[in-house]
Coordinates of C-alpha atoms in Angstrom, one line a residue:
Chain J
M1 CA -22.0 -22.7 2.2
K2 CA -23.0 -19.0 2.5
I3 CA -21.3 -16.7 5.0
K4 CA -22.9 -13.6 6.4
F5 CA -20.6 -10.7 7.5
Y6 CA -21.6 -8.1 10.0
S7 CA -19.3 -5.0 10.7
T8 CA -19.6 -3.1 13.9
G9 CA -16.7 -0.6 13.5
G10 CA -13.4 -0.8 15.4
T11 CA -9.8 -0.2 14.3
I12 CA -10.2 -2.3 11.1
D13 CA -12.5 0.4 9.8
K14 CA -10.6 3.5 11.0
I15 CA -9.9 6.3 8.6
Y16 CA -8.1 9.6 9.1
F17 CA -10.0 12.9 9.0
D18 CA -7.5 15.7 8.5
Q19 CA -10.3 18.2 9.0
K20 CA -10.3 17.2 12.7
S21 CA -6.7 15.8 12.8
T22 CA -8.1 12.6 14.1
Y23 CA -9.0 9.0 13.3
Q24 CA -12.7 8.0 13.1
V25 CA -14.6 4.8 12.3
G26 CA -15.3 4.9 8.5
E27 CA -17.2 2.6 6.3
A28 CA -16.8 -1.1 6.7
R29 CA -13.7 -2.5 4.9
V30 CA -14.6 -6.2 5.0
E31 CA -16.4 -6.2 1.6
E32 CA -13.4 -4.6 -0.1
I33 CA -11.1 -7.2 1.5
L34 CA -13.3 -10.0 0.1
K35 CA -13.3 -8.4 -3.3
E36 CA -9.5 -7.9 -3.3
A37 CA -9.2 -11.6 -2.4
N38 CA -11.5 -12.5 -5.3
V39 CA -13.3 -15.0 -3.1
S40 CA -15.7 -17.4 -4.8
F41 CA -17.9 -18.5 -2.0
D42 CA -21.4 -17.0 -1.5
Y43 CA -21.6 -14.1 1.0
E44 CA -23.5 -11.1 2.1
C45 CA -22.3 -8.0 4.1
D46 CA -24.2 -5.8 6.5
S47 CA -23.0 -2.9 8.7
I48 CA -24.9 -2.7 12.0
L49 CA -22.7 -0.3 14.1
R50 CA -19.8 2.1 13.3
K51 CA -18.1 2.6 16.7
D52 CA -14.8 2.3 18.4
S53 CA -15.5 -0.8 20.6
L54 CA -14.8 1.2 23.7
D55 CA -17.9 3.2 22.9
L56 CA -20.2 0.2 22.5
T57 CA -23.1 0.3 25.1
D58 CA -25.1 -2.6 26.5
A59 CA -27.9 -1.5 24.2
D60 CA -25.6 -1.8 21.2
R61 CA -24.7 -5.3 22.3
Q62 CA -28.4 -6.2 22.8
T63 CA -29.1 -4.9 19.2
L64 CA -26.3 -7.0 17.9
Y65 CA -27.4 -10.0 19.8
E66 CA -30.9 -9.8 18.5
T67 CA -29.8 -9.2 14.9
I68 CA -27.5 -12.2 14.9
R69 CA -30.0 -14.5 16.7
S70 CA -32.7 -13.8 14.2
D71 CA -30.3 -14.0 11.2
P72 CA -31.1 -17.0 9.1
H73 CA -27.5 -17.9 8.2
E74 CA -25.6 -20.6 10.0
R75 CA -22.1 -19.1 9.5
I76 CA -21.4 -15.5 10.6
V77 CA -18.3 -13.4 10.7
I78 CA -18.4 -10.2 12.8
T79 CA -15.7 -7.5 12.4
H80 CA -15.3 -5.7 15.7
G81 CA -13.0 -3.4 17.7
T82 CA -10.4 -5.3 19.7
D83 CA -10.8 -3.6 23.1
T84 CA -14.2 -5.2 24.0
M85 CA -14.4 -8.0 21.4
D86 CA -14.4 -10.6 24.2
K87 CA -17.4 -8.9 26.0
T88 CA -19.5 -8.9 22.8
A89 CA -18.5 -12.5 22.1
Q90 CA -19.6 -13.5 25.6
K91 CA -22.9 -11.8 25.0
L92 CA -23.5 -13.9 21.9
Q93 CA -22.6 -17.3 23.5
S94 CA -26.2 -18.3 24.2
I95 CA -27.0 -18.3 20.5
R96 CA -27.6 -21.8 19.3
N97 CA -27.0 -23.6 16.0
K98 CA -24.6 -21.1 14.5
V99 CA -20.8 -20.7 14.0
I100 CA -20.0 -17.1 14.9
V101 CA -16.4 -15.8 14.5
L102 CA -15.4 -12.4 15.6
T103 CA -12.3 -10.8 14.1
G104 CA -10.8 -7.3 13.7
A105 CA -7.5 -5.6 13.3
M106 CA -4.8 -3.9 15.3
Q107 CA -3.9 -1.6 12.4
P108 CA -6.5 0.0 10.1
A109 CA -7.2 -1.8 6.8
K110 CA -6.4 1.5 5.0
F111 CA -2.8 1.3 6.1
R112 CA -0.1 -0.1 3.7
S113 CA 0.8 -2.5 6.4
S114 CA -2.2 -4.0 8.3
D115 CA -3.3 -7.3 9.9
A116 CA -6.8 -6.8 8.5
E117 CA -6.6 -8.9 5.4
F118 CA -4.8 -11.8 7.1
N119 CA -7.4 -11.8 9.9
V120 CA -10.4 -11.8 7.6
G121 CA -8.9 -14.6 5.6
F122 CA -8.3 -16.5 8.9
A123 CA -11.8 -15.9 10.1
V124 CA -13.3 -17.1 6.8
A125 CA -11.5 -20.4 7.0
A126 CA -12.4 -20.7 10.7
V127 CA -16.1 -20.0 10.2
Q128 CA -16.2 -22.7 7.5
S129 CA -14.7 -25.4 9.6
L130 CA -15.4 -24.9 13.3
P131 CA -18.4 -26.5 15.1
H132 CA -21.3 -24.4 16.4
G133 CA -20.2 -21.9 18.9
V134 CA -18.7 -18.4 19.3
Y135 CA -15.0 -17.8 18.7
M136 CA -12.5 -15.0 18.4
A137 CA -10.0 -15.1 15.6
M138 CA -7.0 -12.9 16.1
N139 CA -3.2 -13.2 15.7
G140 CA -3.5 -16.4 13.8
Q141 CA -5.3 -18.2 16.6
I142 CA -8.8 -19.2 17.7
F143 CA -9.7 -18.1 21.2
H144 CA -12.7 -18.9 23.3
P145 CA -14.5 -15.8 24.6
D146 CA -14.1 -16.7 28.2
K147 CA -10.5 -17.6 28.0
V148 CA -8.7 -14.7 26.3
R149 CA -7.2 -11.4 27.1
K150 CA -5.8 -8.6 25.0
N151 CA -2.2 -8.0 25.9
V152 CA -2.0 -4.3 25.3
E153 CA 1.7 -4.0 25.7
H154 CA 2.5 -6.7 23.0
N155 CA -0.6 -5.6 21.0
R156 CA -2.0 -9.1 20.7
F157 CA -4.5 -11.6 22.2
E158 CA -3.4 -14.4 24.5
A159 CA -5.2 -17.4 25.9
L160 CA -5.8 -17.4 29.6
Chain R
M1 CA 0.7 -26.3 17.6
K2 CA 3.7 -25.3 15.4
I3 CA 3.3 -24.6 11.7
K4 CA 6.1 -25.0 9.2
F5 CA 6.0 -22.8 6.0
Y6 CA 7.7 -23.7 2.8
S7 CA 7.9 -21.2 -0.1
T8 CA 8.5 -22.3 -3.6
G9 CA 8.1 -19.1 -5.6
G10 CA 5.1 -18.1 -7.7
T11 CA 3.2 -14.9 -8.2
I12 CA 3.0 -14.2 -4.5
D13 CA 6.7 -13.6 -4.4
K14 CA 7.0 -11.8 -7.7
I15 CA 8.9 -8.5 -7.8
Y16 CA 9.7 -6.1 -10.6
F17 CA 13.1 -5.5 -11.9
D18 CA 13.2 -2.3 -13.9
Q19 CA 16.8 -3.1 -15.0
K20 CA 15.3 -5.8 -17.2
S21 CA 11.8 -4.2 -17.5
T22 CA 10.5 -7.6 -16.3
Y23 CA 9.2 -9.4 -13.2
Q24 CA 11.1 -12.1 -11.4
V25 CA 10.5 -14.4 -8.4
G26 CA 12.0 -12.5 -5.4
E27 CA 12.4 -13.5 -1.8
A28 CA 9.6 -15.3 0.0
R29 CA 7.0 -12.9 1.3
V30 CA 5.2 -15.3 3.7
E31 CA 7.3 -14.4 6.7
E32 CA 6.7 -10.7 6.3
I33 CA 3.0 -11.4 6.0
L34 CA 3.1 -13.4 9.3
K35 CA 5.0 -10.5 11.0
E36 CA 2.6 -7.9 9.7
A37 CA -0.3 -10.0 11.2
N38 CA 1.6 -10.2 14.4
V39 CA 0.8 -13.9 14.7
S40 CA 1.4 -15.5 18.1
F41 CA 1.5 -19.2 17.2
D42 CA 4.9 -21.0 16.8
Y43 CA 6.2 -21.2 13.3
E44 CA 9.3 -21.7 11.1
C45 CA 9.8 -20.6 7.4
D46 CA 12.1 -22.1 4.8
S47 CA 12.5 -21.3 1.1
I48 CA 13.1 -24.4 -1.1
L49 CA 12.4 -23.1 -4.6
R50 CA 12.1 -19.6 -6.2
K51 CA 10.4 -20.3 -9.5
D52 CA 7.4 -19.4 -11.5
S53 CA 5.3 -22.6 -11.1
L54 CA 5.2 -23.1 -14.9
D55 CA 9.0 -23.6 -14.7
L56 CA 8.8 -26.3 -12.0
T57 CA 10.3 -29.6 -13.2
D58 CA 9.6 -33.2 -12.1
A59 CA 12.9 -33.1 -10.3
D60 CA 11.8 -29.9 -8.4
R61 CA 8.6 -31.7 -7.3
Q62 CA 10.6 -34.7 -6.2
T63 CA 12.8 -32.5 -4.1
L64 CA 9.8 -30.8 -2.6
Y65 CA 8.2 -34.2 -1.9
E66 CA 11.2 -35.6 -0.1
T67 CA 11.7 -32.4 1.9
I68 CA 8.1 -32.4 3.1
R69 CA 7.9 -36.1 3.8
S70 CA 11.0 -36.0 6.0
D71 CA 10.0 -32.8 7.7
P72 CA 9.1 -33.5 11.4
H73 CA 6.2 -31.1 11.6
E74 CA 2.6 -32.3 11.3
R75 CA 1.2 -29.0 9.9
I76 CA 2.7 -27.5 6.8
V77 CA 1.8 -24.6 4.6
I78 CA 3.3 -24.3 1.2
T79 CA 3.2 -21.0 -0.9
H80 CA 3.3 -21.9 -4.5
G81 CA 2.6 -20.5 -8.0
T82 CA -1.0 -21.0 -9.1
D83 CA -0.5 -22.5 -12.5
T84 CA 0.7 -25.9 -11.4
M85 CA -0.4 -25.9 -7.7
D86 CA -2.7 -28.8 -8.3
K87 CA 0.1 -30.9 -9.9
T88 CA 2.4 -30.3 -6.9
A89 CA -0.5 -31.1 -4.5
Q90 CA -1.2 -34.3 -6.3
K91 CA 2.4 -35.3 -6.0
L92 CA 2.3 -34.8 -2.2
Q93 CA -0.9 -36.8 -1.6
S94 CA 0.9 -40.0 -0.7
I95 CA 2.5 -38.3 2.3
R96 CA 0.8 -39.7 5.5
N97 CA 0.2 -38.2 8.9
K98 CA 0.4 -34.6 7.9
V99 CA -1.9 -31.7 7.1
I100 CA -0.5 -30.0 4.1
V101 CA -2.1 -26.8 2.7
L102 CA -0.9 -25.1 -0.5
T103 CA -1.7 -21.5 -1.1
G104 CA -0.5 -18.6 -3.3
A105 CA -1.7 -15.4 -4.9
M106 CA -3.1 -14.1 -8.1
Q107 CA -1.5 -10.7 -7.4
P108 CA 2.1 -10.2 -6.0
A109 CA 2.2 -9.5 -2.2
K110 CA 4.2 -6.4 -3.0
F111 CA 1.1 -4.8 -4.7
R112 CA -1.0 -2.3 -2.7
S113 CA -3.9 -4.5 -3.5
S114 CA -3.2 -8.3 -3.4
D115 CA -4.9 -11.5 -2.3
A116 CA -1.7 -12.7 -0.6
E117 CA -2.4 -11.7 3.0
F118 CA -6.0 -13.0 2.9
N119 CA -4.9 -16.3 1.4
V120 CA -2.1 -16.9 3.9
G121 CA -4.5 -16.1 6.8
F122 CA -7.0 -18.5 5.3
A123 CA -4.4 -21.2 4.9
V124 CA -3.2 -20.8 8.5
A125 CA -6.6 -21.4 9.9
A126 CA -7.2 -24.3 7.5
V127 CA -3.9 -26.1 8.4
Q128 CA -4.9 -25.8 12.1
S129 CA -8.3 -27.4 11.7
L130 CA -8.3 -29.8 8.8
P131 CA -7.7 -33.6 9.2
H132 CA -4.6 -35.2 7.7
G133 CA -4.4 -34.7 3.9
V134 CA -3.3 -32.4 1.2
Y135 CA -5.5 -29.3 0.4
M136 CA -5.4 -26.2 -1.8
A137 CA -6.6 -23.0 -0.2
M138 CA -7.5 -20.3 -2.7
N139 CA -10.3 -17.7 -3.2
G140 CA -11.6 -18.3 0.3
Q141 CA -12.2 -22.0 -0.4
I142 CA -10.6 -25.4 0.3
F143 CA -10.1 -27.6 -2.7
H144 CA -9.0 -31.2 -3.1
P145 CA -6.0 -31.6 -5.5
D146 CA -7.9 -33.9 -7.8
K147 CA -11.1 -31.9 -8.0
V148 CA -10.0 -28.4 -8.9
R149 CA -9.1 -26.3 -11.9
K150 CA -7.8 -22.8 -12.4
N151 CA -10.3 -20.7 -14.3
V152 CA -7.9 -18.5 -16.2
E153 CA -10.5 -16.2 -17.6
H154 CA -12.1 -15.4 -14.2
N155 CA -8.7 -15.6 -12.4
R156 CA -9.8 -18.0 -9.7
F157 CA -10.0 -21.7 -8.8
E158 CA -13.1 -23.7 -9.1
A159 CA -14.2 -27.2 -7.9
L160 CA -14.6 -29.8 -10.6
Chain C
M1 CA 23.0 21.2 -4.6
K2 CA 22.4 19.8 -1.1
I3 CA 19.0 19.8 0.5
K4 CA 18.3 19.8 4.2
F5 CA 15.1 18.3 5.5
Y6 CA 13.6 19.1 8.9
S7 CA 10.5 17.3 10.2
T8 CA 8.3 18.8 12.8
G9 CA 5.4 16.2 13.0
G10 CA 1.9 16.6 11.6
T11 CA -0.4 14.3 9.7
I12 CA 2.3 13.1 7.4
D13 CA 4.0 11.4 10.3
K14 CA 0.8 10.1 12.0
I15 CA 0.7 6.5 13.1
Y16 CA -2.1 4.5 14.8
F17 CA -1.6 3.0 18.3
D18 CA -4.2 0.4 18.9
Q19 CA -3.1 0.2 22.5
K20 CA -4.8 3.6 23.0
S21 CA -7.2 3.3 20.0
T22 CA -5.8 6.6 18.9
Y23 CA -3.3 8.2 16.4
Q24 CA 0.0 9.8 17.5
V25 CA 2.8 11.5 15.7
G26 CA 5.4 8.9 14.9
E27 CA 8.9 9.0 13.5
A28 CA 9.5 11.3 10.5
R29 CA 8.6 9.6 7.2
V30 CA 10.4 12.0 4.8
E31 CA 13.6 10.0 4.8
E32 CA 11.8 6.8 3.9
I33 CA 10.0 8.7 1.1
L34 CA 13.3 9.9 -0.3
K35 CA 14.7 6.4 -0.2
E36 CA 11.6 4.9 -1.9
A37 CA 12.1 7.4 -4.7
N38 CA 15.8 6.5 -4.9
V39 CA 16.8 10.2 -5.1
S40 CA 20.3 10.9 -6.2
F41 CA 20.8 14.4 -4.9
D42 CA 22.7 15.1 -1.7
Y43 CA 20.6 15.5 1.4
E44 CA 20.4 15.3 5.2
C45 CA 17.4 14.8 7.5
D46 CA 16.8 16.0 11.0
S47 CA 13.7 15.8 13.2
I48 CA 13.2 18.8 15.5
L49 CA 9.6 18.4 16.7
R50 CA 7.1 15.6 16.8
K51 CA 3.7 17.3 17.3
D52 CA 0.3 17.8 15.8
S53 CA 0.7 21.3 14.4
L54 CA -2.3 22.5 16.5
D55 CA -0.1 21.8 19.5
L56 CA 2.9 23.8 18.4
T57 CA 3.6 26.7 20.8
D58 CA 5.3 30.0 20.2
A59 CA 8.4 28.5 21.9
D60 CA 8.4 25.6 19.4
R61 CA 8.3 28.1 16.5
Q62 CA 11.1 30.2 18.1
T63 CA 13.2 27.0 18.4
L64 CA 12.4 26.1 14.7
Y65 CA 13.2 29.7 13.6
E66 CA 16.6 29.7 15.4
T67 CA 17.5 26.2 14.1
I68 CA 16.7 27.1 10.5
R69 CA 18.4 30.6 10.6
S70 CA 21.6 29.1 11.9
D71 CA 21.5 26.1 9.5
P72 CA 24.3 26.4 7.0
H73 CA 22.3 25.0 4.0
E74 CA 20.7 27.3 1.5
R75 CA 17.9 25.0 0.5
I76 CA 15.6 23.6 3.2
V77 CA 12.4 21.5 3.1
I78 CA 10.3 21.4 6.3
T79 CA 7.5 18.8 6.8
H80 CA 4.8 20.2 9.0
G81 CA 1.2 19.7 10.1
T82 CA -1.2 21.5 7.8
D83 CA -3.3 23.3 10.4
T84 CA -0.7 25.9 11.3
M85 CA 1.7 25.6 8.5
D86 CA 1.0 29.2 7.4
K87 CA 1.8 30.5 10.9
T88 CA 5.1 28.8 11.0
A89 CA 5.9 29.9 7.5
Q90 CA 5.2 33.5 8.4
K91 CA 7.5 33.2 11.4
L92 CA 10.3 32.1 9.1
Q93 CA 9.9 34.9 6.5
S94 CA 12.6 37.2 8.0
I95 CA 15.3 34.6 7.3
R96 CA 17.5 35.8 4.5
N97 CA 19.4 34.0 1.8
K98 CA 17.6 30.7 1.9
V99 CA 14.9 28.9 0.0
I100 CA 12.6 27.4 2.5
V101 CA 9.7 25.2 1.4
L102 CA 7.1 23.8 3.9
T103 CA 5.1 20.8 2.9
G104 CA 3.0 18.1 4.7
A105 CA 0.1 15.8 4.0
M106 CA -3.6 15.5 4.4
Q107 CA -3.4 11.7 4.8
P108 CA -0.7 9.9 6.8
A109 CA 2.3 8.6 4.7
K110 CA 1.6 5.2 6.2
F111 CA -1.7 4.9 4.4
R112 CA -2.0 2.9 1.2
S113 CA -3.4 6.1 -0.4
S114 CA -1.7 9.3 0.7
D115 CA -0.6 12.7 -0.8
A116 CA 2.7 12.5 1.2
E117 CA 4.9 11.2 -1.6
F118 CA 3.6 13.5 -4.2
N119 CA 3.9 16.5 -1.9
V120 CA 7.5 15.7 -0.9
G121 CA 8.4 15.2 -4.6
F122 CA 6.8 18.6 -5.4
A123 CA 8.6 20.3 -2.6
V124 CA 11.9 18.9 -3.6
A125 CA 11.6 20.3 -7.2
A126 CA 10.3 23.6 -5.8
V127 CA 13.2 24.1 -3.3
Q128 CA 15.7 23.5 -6.2
S129 CA 14.2 26.1 -8.5
L130 CA 12.6 28.9 -6.5
P131 CA 14.4 32.1 -5.5
H132 CA 15.2 32.9 -1.9
G133 CA 12.1 33.1 0.2
V134 CA 9.6 31.1 2.2
Y135 CA 6.9 29.0 0.4
M136 CA 4.2 26.5 1.1
A137 CA 3.9 23.5 -1.3
M138 CA 0.6 21.7 -1.1
N139 CA -2.0 20.3 -3.5
G140 CA 0.4 20.7 -6.4
Q141 CA 0.7 24.5 -6.0
I142 CA 3.2 27.0 -4.5
F143 CA 1.6 29.3 -1.9
H144 CA 2.9 32.5 -0.2
P145 CA 2.6 32.3 3.6
D146 CA 0.6 35.5 3.7
K147 CA -1.8 34.6 0.9
V148 CA -3.1 31.2 1.7
R149 CA -5.8 29.5 3.7
K150 CA -6.7 25.9 4.4
N151 CA -10.1 25.1 3.1
V152 CA -11.1 22.5 5.7
E153 CA -14.3 21.5 3.9
H154 CA -12.5 20.6 0.7
N155 CA -9.4 19.4 2.5
R156 CA -7.0 21.6 0.5
F157 CA -5.1 24.9 0.5
E158 CA -6.3 27.9 -1.5
A159 CA -4.7 31.2 -2.5
L160 CA -6.3 34.2 -0.9
Chain L
M1 CA -1.8 27.7 -15.1
K2 CA -3.2 24.5 -16.8
I3 CA -1.0 21.4 -17.2
K4 CA -1.6 18.8 -19.8
F5 CA -0.5 15.2 -19.0
Y6 CA 0.2 12.6 -21.7
S7 CA 0.9 9.0 -20.8
T8 CA 2.8 6.7 -23.1
G9 CA 3.1 3.5 -21.0
G10 CA 6.3 2.3 -19.3
T11 CA 7.0 0.8 -15.8
I12 CA 4.8 3.4 -14.0
D13 CA 1.7 1.9 -15.7
K14 CA 2.7 -1.8 -15.4
I15 CA 0.2 -4.2 -13.9
Y16 CA 0.5 -8.0 -13.3
F17 CA -1.6 -10.4 -15.3
D18 CA -1.7 -13.7 -13.5
Q19 CA -3.4 -15.2 -16.5
K20 CA -0.1 -14.9 -18.3
S21 CA 2.2 -14.8 -15.3
T22 CA 3.6 -11.6 -16.6
Y23 CA 3.7 -7.8 -16.2
Q24 CA 2.0 -5.7 -18.9
V25 CA 1.4 -2.0 -19.5
G26 CA -2.0 -1.2 -18.0
E27 CA -4.1 1.9 -17.9
A28 CA -2.4 5.2 -17.2
R29 CA -1.9 5.8 -13.5
V30 CA -1.1 9.5 -13.5
E31 CA -4.7 10.7 -13.2
E32 CA -5.1 8.5 -10.1
I33 CA -1.9 9.9 -8.6
L34 CA -3.2 13.5 -9.1
K35 CA -6.5 12.6 -7.5
E36 CA -4.8 11.0 -4.6
A37 CA -2.7 14.1 -4.1
N38 CA -6.0 16.2 -4.3
V39 CA -4.2 18.7 -6.6
S40 CA -6.1 22.0 -7.1
F41 CA -4.4 23.2 -10.3
D42 CA -6.2 22.8 -13.6
Y43 CA -5.2 19.8 -15.7
E44 CA -6.2 17.4 -18.4
C45 CA -4.9 13.8 -19.0
D46 CA -4.6 11.9 -22.3
S47 CA -3.2 8.5 -23.0
I48 CA -1.4 8.2 -26.4
L49 CA 0.6 5.0 -26.2
R50 CA 0.5 2.0 -23.9
K51 CA 3.9 0.4 -24.4
D52 CA 7.1 -0.7 -22.7
S53 CA 9.5 2.1 -23.8
L54 CA 11.8 -0.5 -25.3
D55 CA 9.0 -1.3 -27.8
L56 CA 8.5 2.3 -29.0
T57 CA 9.1 2.7 -32.7
D58 CA 10.2 5.7 -34.7
A59 CA 6.7 6.0 -35.9
D60 CA 5.4 6.1 -32.3
R61 CA 7.8 8.9 -31.5
Q62 CA 6.7 10.7 -34.6
T63 CA 3.1 10.5 -33.5
L64 CA 4.0 11.7 -30.1
Y65 CA 6.0 14.6 -31.5
E66 CA 3.2 15.7 -33.7
T67 CA 0.6 15.4 -30.9
I68 CA 2.7 17.5 -28.5
R69 CA 3.7 20.1 -31.1
S70 CA 0.1 20.7 -32.0
D71 CA -1.2 20.7 -28.4
P72 CA -2.3 24.1 -27.4
H73 CA -1.0 23.9 -23.8
E74 CA 2.2 25.5 -22.8
R75 CA 3.1 23.2 -20.0
I76 CA 3.1 19.4 -20.6
V77 CA 4.1 16.4 -18.5
I78 CA 4.7 13.1 -20.2
T79 CA 4.9 9.8 -18.3
H80 CA 7.2 7.4 -20.2
G81 CA 9.2 4.2 -19.8
T82 CA 12.7 4.9 -18.5
D83 CA 14.7 2.8 -21.0
T84 CA 14.3 5.2 -23.9
M85 CA 13.0 8.3 -22.2
D86 CA 16.1 10.2 -23.3
K87 CA 15.5 9.2 -27.0
T88 CA 11.9 10.5 -26.9
A89 CA 13.0 13.7 -25.1
Q90 CA 15.6 14.4 -27.8
K91 CA 13.0 13.9 -30.5
L92 CA 10.9 16.6 -28.8
Q93 CA 13.6 19.2 -28.4
S94 CA 12.8 21.1 -31.5
I95 CA 9.3 22.0 -30.2
R96 CA 9.3 25.7 -29.4
N97 CA 7.4 27.8 -26.8
K98 CA 6.6 24.9 -24.4
V99 CA 7.9 23.5 -21.1
I100 CA 7.9 19.7 -21.6
V101 CA 8.8 17.4 -18.6
L102 CA 9.2 13.7 -19.0
T103 CA 9.0 11.5 -16.0
G104 CA 8.2 7.8 -15.1
A105 CA 9.0 5.3 -12.5
M106 CA 11.4 2.4 -11.7
Q107 CA 8.7 0.6 -9.8
P108 CA 5.1 0.3 -10.9
A109 CA 2.6 2.8 -9.3
K110 CA 0.5 -0.2 -8.2
F111 CA 3.2 -1.3 -5.8
R112 CA 3.0 -0.5 -2.1
S113 CA 6.4 1.0 -2.5
S114 CA 7.0 3.0 -5.7
D115 CA 8.8 6.1 -6.8
A116 CA 5.8 7.0 -9.1
E117 CA 4.0 9.5 -6.8
F118 CA 7.2 11.3 -5.8
N119 CA 8.2 11.6 -9.5
V120 CA 4.9 12.9 -10.6
G121 CA 4.9 15.5 -7.8
F122 CA 8.4 16.5 -8.7
A123 CA 7.5 16.8 -12.4
V124 CA 4.5 18.9 -11.7
A125 CA 6.6 21.5 -9.7
A126 CA 9.2 21.4 -12.5
V127 CA 6.8 22.0 -15.3
Q128 CA 5.4 25.0 -13.4
S129 CA 8.8 26.7 -12.8
L130 CA 11.2 25.8 -15.6
P131 CA 11.8 27.9 -18.7
H132 CA 10.7 26.7 -22.2
G133 CA 12.5 23.5 -23.1
V134 CA 12.5 19.7 -22.8
Y135 CA 13.5 18.1 -19.5
M136 CA 13.6 14.7 -17.8
A137 CA 12.6 14.6 -14.1
M138 CA 13.8 11.4 -12.3
N139 CA 15.4 10.6 -9.0
G140 CA 14.7 14.0 -7.6
Q141 CA 16.7 15.7 -10.3
I142 CA 16.2 17.6 -13.6
F143 CA 18.2 16.2 -16.5
H144 CA 18.8 17.6 -20.0
P145 CA 17.9 15.0 -22.7
D146 CA 21.5 15.2 -24.2
K147 CA 23.3 14.9 -20.9
V148 CA 21.8 11.9 -19.1
R149 CA 22.2 8.2 -18.9
K150 CA 20.3 5.5 -17.1
N151 CA 22.6 3.7 -14.7
V152 CA 21.0 0.2 -14.9
E153 CA 23.1 -1.3 -12.1
H154 CA 22.1 1.4 -9.6
N155 CA 18.6 1.8 -11.1
R156 CA 18.8 5.5 -11.5
F157 CA 19.6 8.3 -13.9
E158 CA 22.9 10.2 -13.9
A159 CA 24.1 13.4 -15.5
L160 CA 26.8 12.9 -18.1

């Protein structure tokens, strides 16, 4: 059972540029997380976007939609910023015959303490076991794209 | 859906005591990993053993078996040393009406780079979705207790 | 020989707020670094400012100057943002009878990989051994406030 | 001012081998620490021994002594296990015209939380500023090889 990973940016990939005294989206971290976990399933990683999810445009979502729809793999994990993860997930819902799981992180994977590794592990198990459909995997739960909101104050996702 | 976590020791909980220039099994790390991931499902953590899994005795496994069998929760994750994880899993296989997932780590959770967080995340998704039974969750895969071996050279589990 | 630590913010103390998808200056990290290193000399920590050093005003520098001048300790380490560390150091140069060492970090101390711990260790040794005066301790070197520049491209300080 | 680093093993270089469920001395970490700190002084690293310092023999110390004595650099930092650091330092005391600073760590550099980076930073500043002689740099203090003991209970060095 092969899994395809797409990264689109977001907090999980944020790095710190001292030159600008700011955070920016860096290279995708998901492959490093998979290596660190020494996973033994078959997989492939691609980076399609490198943006804070607040900056994703309708055109970006269209590109992502077309890429995923035409991808030959049945099981796909997408790392994505948390602010508009639900919007992207909704856009993908018309894709048939695939299990698509979106995940991300509230703290950059480069931090000593981050939810990135847990979330990727959780998403990998979810994409292997769930029926066809589009899901969001955050905070140790599976959410449906139409029935979730990000609780900014408590820094987590909640079912509606 | 509440999840009960039991820790039994193993590499995931290993710490380093400079006083003795040696490692020892420390306090259970699973609760800290769940907090770091800011999980929002209901859970409870107990520590039953604090041993290298090579040191687990038949009496230890009997204690663990009785504790799990009489535990009221349906979904249980056990963190365990990797060397005899399959032996403990086999011992638990006669327990009915529960989903039991054993996981652990090849590198201590205290390390900068460890598979512990990924594995716990993976186990949490697995325990939520799998049917009743006993499973081992390592290296991004689900293994059946009777059909797995630890490949010591490549430092990972493989299906038989 | 007691050492007094003042923190003023800067990259060393940066944290990431997912709520705003942005970094901010968080609580001072220097005390945690000293505890992690299990230092056995006598010390005291105070936080006077919590700002990116690009945002420090002349009034902020005046406050810092007066605080340091009236501080009873002979040996003082200041953690500071790197962009205007030289400007603050120049402002403090008229203070007599003290060893004052400014340090900071190019990567937040919260990162898995950061220069913060090395730099604080370096600054602590420097403040113990240098004669009275004001110094900057970065990239494993001691710089004089009038003879240093930050090489933004190479992300390090250089002597003029 | 060039600095020569020699690594001899010890806790600072300990890694965890799951294959043997044990810690072992791995490759020297000091060079990685210097890179992480982006130091700009000139340096060179060599590994002469890879042992727990309790396992160092008189012959090992003789080798180390001869290597250091014939090394052309004036300023030398040695990373060393903490249990017999004083014994090695005493052996080196007859070497003339050099500043030699021994340091190490109570927690492996591979840990998320370790004193290794602080100690190396401290040793680097010390070796740049101290007069000729042999010193131990631990817990934020400089110790003389004849006037120090490791307080095992409090996990730190103390002056006698």
